[in-house]
mmCIF file of C-alpha atoms in Angstrom:
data_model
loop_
_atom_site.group_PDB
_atom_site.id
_atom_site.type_symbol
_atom_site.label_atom_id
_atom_site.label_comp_id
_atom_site.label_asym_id
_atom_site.label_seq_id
_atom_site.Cartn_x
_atom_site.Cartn_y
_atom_site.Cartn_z
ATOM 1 C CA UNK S 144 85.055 126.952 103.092
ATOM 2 C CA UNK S 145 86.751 130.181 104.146
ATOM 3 C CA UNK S 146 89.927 130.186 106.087
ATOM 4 C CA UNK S 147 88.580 133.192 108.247
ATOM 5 C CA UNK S 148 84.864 131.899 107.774
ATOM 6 C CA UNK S 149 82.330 134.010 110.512
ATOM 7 C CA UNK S 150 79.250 131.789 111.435
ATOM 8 C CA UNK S 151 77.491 134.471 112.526
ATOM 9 C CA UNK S 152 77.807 136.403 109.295
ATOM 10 C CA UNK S 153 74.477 136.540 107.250
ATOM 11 C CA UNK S 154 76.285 137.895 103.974
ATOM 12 C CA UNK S 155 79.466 138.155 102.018
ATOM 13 C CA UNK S 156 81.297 141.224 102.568
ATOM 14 C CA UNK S 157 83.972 139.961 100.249
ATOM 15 C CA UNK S 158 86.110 139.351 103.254
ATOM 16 C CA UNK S 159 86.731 135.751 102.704
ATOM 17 C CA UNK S 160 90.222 134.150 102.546
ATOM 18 C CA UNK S 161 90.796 130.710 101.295
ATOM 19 C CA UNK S 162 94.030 128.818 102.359
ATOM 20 C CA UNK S 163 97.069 129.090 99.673
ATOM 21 C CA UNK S 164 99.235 126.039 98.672
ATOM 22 C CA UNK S 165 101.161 125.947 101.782
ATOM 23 C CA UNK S 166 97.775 125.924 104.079
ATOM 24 C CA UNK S 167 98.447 129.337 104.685
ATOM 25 C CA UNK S 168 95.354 131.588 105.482
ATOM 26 C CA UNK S 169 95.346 134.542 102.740
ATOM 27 C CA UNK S 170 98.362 133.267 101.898
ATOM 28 C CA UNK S 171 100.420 134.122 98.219
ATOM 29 C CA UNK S 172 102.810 130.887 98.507
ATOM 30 C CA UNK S 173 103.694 129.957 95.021
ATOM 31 C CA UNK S 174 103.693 126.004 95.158
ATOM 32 C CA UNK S 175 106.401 123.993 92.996
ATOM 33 C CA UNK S 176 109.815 122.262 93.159
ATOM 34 C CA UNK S 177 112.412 124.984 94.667
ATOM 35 C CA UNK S 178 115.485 122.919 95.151
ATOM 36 C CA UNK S 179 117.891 124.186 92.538
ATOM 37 C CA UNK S 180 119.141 120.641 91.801
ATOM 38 C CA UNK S 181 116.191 118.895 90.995
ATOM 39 C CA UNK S 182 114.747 118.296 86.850
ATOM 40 C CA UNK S 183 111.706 120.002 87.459
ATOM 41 C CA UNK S 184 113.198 123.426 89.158
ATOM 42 C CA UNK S 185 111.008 126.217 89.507
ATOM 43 C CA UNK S 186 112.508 129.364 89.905
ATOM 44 C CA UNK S 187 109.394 131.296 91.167
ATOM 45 C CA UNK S 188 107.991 128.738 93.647
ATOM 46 C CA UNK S 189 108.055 130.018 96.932
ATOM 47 C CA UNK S 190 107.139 126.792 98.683
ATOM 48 C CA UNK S 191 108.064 123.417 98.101
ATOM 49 C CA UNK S 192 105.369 121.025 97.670
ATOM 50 C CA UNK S 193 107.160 117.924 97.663
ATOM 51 C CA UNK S 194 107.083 117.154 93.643
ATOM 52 C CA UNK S 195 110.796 117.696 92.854
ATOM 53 C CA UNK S 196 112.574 114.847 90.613
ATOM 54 C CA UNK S 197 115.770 114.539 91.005
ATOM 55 C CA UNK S 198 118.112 112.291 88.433
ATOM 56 C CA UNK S 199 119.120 108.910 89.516
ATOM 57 C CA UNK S 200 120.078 107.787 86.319
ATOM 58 C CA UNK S 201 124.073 106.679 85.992
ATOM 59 C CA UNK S 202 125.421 107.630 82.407
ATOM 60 C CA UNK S 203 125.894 104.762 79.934
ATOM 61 C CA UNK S 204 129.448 104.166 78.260
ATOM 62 C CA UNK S 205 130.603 102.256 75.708
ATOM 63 C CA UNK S 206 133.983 101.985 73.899
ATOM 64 C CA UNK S 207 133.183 102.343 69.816
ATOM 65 C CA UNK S 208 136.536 102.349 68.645
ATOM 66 C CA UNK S 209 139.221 100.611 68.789
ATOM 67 C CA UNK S 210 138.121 97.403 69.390
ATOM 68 C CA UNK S 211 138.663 94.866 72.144
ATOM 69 C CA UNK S 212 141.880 92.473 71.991
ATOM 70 C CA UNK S 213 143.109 94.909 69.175
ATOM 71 C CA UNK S 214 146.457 95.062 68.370
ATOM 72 C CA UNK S 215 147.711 98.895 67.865
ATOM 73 C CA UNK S 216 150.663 99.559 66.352
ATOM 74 C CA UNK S 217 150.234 103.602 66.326
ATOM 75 C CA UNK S 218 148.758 106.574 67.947
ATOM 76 C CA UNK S 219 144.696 106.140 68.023
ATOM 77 C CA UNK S 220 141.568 108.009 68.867
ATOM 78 C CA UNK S 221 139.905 105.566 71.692
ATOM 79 C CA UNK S 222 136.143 107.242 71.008
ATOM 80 C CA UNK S 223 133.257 106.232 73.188
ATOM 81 C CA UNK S 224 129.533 106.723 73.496
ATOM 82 C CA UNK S 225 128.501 108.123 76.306
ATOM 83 C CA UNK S 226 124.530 108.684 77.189
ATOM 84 C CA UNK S 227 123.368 111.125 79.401
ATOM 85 C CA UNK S 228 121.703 114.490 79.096
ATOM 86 C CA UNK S 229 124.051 116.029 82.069
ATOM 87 C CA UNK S 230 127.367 115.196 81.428
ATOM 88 C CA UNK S 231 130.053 116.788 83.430
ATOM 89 C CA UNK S 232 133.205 114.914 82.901
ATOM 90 C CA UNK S 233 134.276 112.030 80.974
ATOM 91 C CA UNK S 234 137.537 110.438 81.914
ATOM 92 C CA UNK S 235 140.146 107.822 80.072
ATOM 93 C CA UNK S 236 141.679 105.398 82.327
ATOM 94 C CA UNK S 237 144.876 103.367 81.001
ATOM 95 C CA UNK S 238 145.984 100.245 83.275
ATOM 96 C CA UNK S 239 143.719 102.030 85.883
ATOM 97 C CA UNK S 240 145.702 105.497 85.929
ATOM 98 C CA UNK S 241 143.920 108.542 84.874
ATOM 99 C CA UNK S 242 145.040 109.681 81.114
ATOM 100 C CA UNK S 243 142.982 112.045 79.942
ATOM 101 C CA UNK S 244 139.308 114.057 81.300
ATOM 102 C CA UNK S 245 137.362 115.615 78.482
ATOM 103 C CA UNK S 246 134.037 117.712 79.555
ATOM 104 C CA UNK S 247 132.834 118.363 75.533
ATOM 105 C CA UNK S 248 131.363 116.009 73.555
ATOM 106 C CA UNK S 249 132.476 113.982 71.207
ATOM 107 C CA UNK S 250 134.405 112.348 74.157
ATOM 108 C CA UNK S 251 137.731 111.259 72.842
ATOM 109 C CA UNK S 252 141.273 110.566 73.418
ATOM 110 C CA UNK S 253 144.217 110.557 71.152
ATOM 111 C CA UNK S 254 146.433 107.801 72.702
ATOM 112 C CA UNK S 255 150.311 107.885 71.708
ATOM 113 C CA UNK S 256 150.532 103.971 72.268
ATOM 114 C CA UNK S 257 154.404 104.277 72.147
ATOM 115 C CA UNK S 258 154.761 106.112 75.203
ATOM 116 C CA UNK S 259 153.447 103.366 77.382
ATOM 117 C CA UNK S 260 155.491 100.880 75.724
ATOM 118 C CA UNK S 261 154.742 96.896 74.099
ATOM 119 C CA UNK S 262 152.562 94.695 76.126
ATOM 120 C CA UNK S 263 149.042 94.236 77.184
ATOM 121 C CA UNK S 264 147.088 97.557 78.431
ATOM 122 C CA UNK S 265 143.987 98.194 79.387
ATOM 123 C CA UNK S 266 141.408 101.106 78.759
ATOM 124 C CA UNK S 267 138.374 102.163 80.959
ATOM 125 C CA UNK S 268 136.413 105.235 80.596
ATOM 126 C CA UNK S 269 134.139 106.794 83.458
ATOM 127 C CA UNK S 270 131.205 109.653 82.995
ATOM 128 C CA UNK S 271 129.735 111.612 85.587
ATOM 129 C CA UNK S 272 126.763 113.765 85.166
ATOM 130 C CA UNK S 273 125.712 117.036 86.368
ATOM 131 C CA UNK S 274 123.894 115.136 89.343
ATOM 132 C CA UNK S 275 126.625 113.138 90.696
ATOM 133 C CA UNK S 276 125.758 109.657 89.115
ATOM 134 C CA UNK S 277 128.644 108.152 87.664
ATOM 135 C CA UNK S 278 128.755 105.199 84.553
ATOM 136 C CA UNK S 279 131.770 103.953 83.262
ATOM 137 C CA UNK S 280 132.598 101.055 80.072
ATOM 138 C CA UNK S 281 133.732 97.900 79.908
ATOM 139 C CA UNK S 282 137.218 97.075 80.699
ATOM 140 C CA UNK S 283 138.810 96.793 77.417
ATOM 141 C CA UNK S 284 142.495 95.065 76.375
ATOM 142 C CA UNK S 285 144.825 95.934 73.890
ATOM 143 C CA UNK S 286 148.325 94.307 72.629
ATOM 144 C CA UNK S 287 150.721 97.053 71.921
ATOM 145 C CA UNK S 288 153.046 96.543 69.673
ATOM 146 C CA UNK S 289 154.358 99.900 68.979
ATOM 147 C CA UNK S 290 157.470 102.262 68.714
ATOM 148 C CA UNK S 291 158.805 105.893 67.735
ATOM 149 C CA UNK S 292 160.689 105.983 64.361
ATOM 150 C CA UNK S 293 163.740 108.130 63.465
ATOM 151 C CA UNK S 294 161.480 110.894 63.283
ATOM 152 C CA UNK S 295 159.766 110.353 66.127
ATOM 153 C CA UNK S 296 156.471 109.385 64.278
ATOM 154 C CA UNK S 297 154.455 107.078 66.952
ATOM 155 C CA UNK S 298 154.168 103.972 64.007
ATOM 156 C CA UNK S 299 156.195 105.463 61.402
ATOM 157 C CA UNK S 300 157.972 104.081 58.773
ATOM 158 C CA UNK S 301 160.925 106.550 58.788
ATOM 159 C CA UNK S 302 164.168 105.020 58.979
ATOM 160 C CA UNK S 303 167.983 105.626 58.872
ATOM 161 C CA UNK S 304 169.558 105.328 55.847
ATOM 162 C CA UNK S 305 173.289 104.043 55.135
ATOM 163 C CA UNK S 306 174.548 108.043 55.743
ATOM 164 C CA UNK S 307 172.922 108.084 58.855
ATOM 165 C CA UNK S 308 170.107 110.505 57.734
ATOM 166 C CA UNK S 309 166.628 109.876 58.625
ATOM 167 C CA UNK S 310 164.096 108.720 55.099
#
């Protein structure tokens, strides 16, 4: 039925409006998703219909490499996978104190062991998407049992000879 329907009319005139997507008489309301933030986004809807999806999903990350309860004796790449389409950030926590933030994948770190000195350390890396939902690994451990040689080679093997010069 017509928006603007006459019951006394006894023919079409071509006058006849039907209601657009927003229940608007005549109306040219484009129906979709227009909130900017949501997956399905559409750029030319004029009205929102209620389908937008939004992402709810928390990235997934895992430590690959180097192992937990690893010893490390030199600088390392601590290299993670991290599973999201959105990822803004992706940041390397050691003994809970922000290290390094990467934003391009592959998300890696080069860790210079030395510089936090022997002992047990821990590693934790957090992701946070595009949407706001934040993942982060497993709280790994390593044993560090590292130190700068003569050359200042994190691991090295360089070492003073009887001259005093640095081999």
């Amino acid at each position: 039925t017509a928006c603007n329907y006459n019951a006394d009319a006894n023919k079409d005139d071509g006058s006849c409006l039907e209601n657009d997507c927003a229940d608007v008489c005549g109306g040219t309301n484009i129906c979709g998703c227009n909130d900017a933030t949501a997956l399905n986004y559409d750029s030319t809807a004029t009205f929102n219909d209620g389908s937008c999806e939004f992402d709810t999903t928390a990235p997934t990350v895992v430590i690959t490499y180097p192992a937990n309860n690893s010893t490390l004796d030199s600088t390392i790449t601590v290299r993670t996978d991290v599973a999201d389409d959105n990822i803004s950030v992706v940041t390397f926590l050691i003994d809970g104190l922000e290290a390094y933030a990467d934003s391009t994948a592959p998300y890696e770190y080069e860790w210079d062991v030395c510089v936090i000195g022997t002992g047990n350390h821990t590693v934790l890396v957090k992701a946070e998407d595009s949407a706001g939902n934040k993942g982060q690994s497993d709280l790994l451990t390593f044993t560090i049992d590292a130190s700068y040689d003569c050359e200042s080679v994190c691991g090295g093997d360089g070492e003073f000879d009887n001259c005093g010069v640095c081999d």
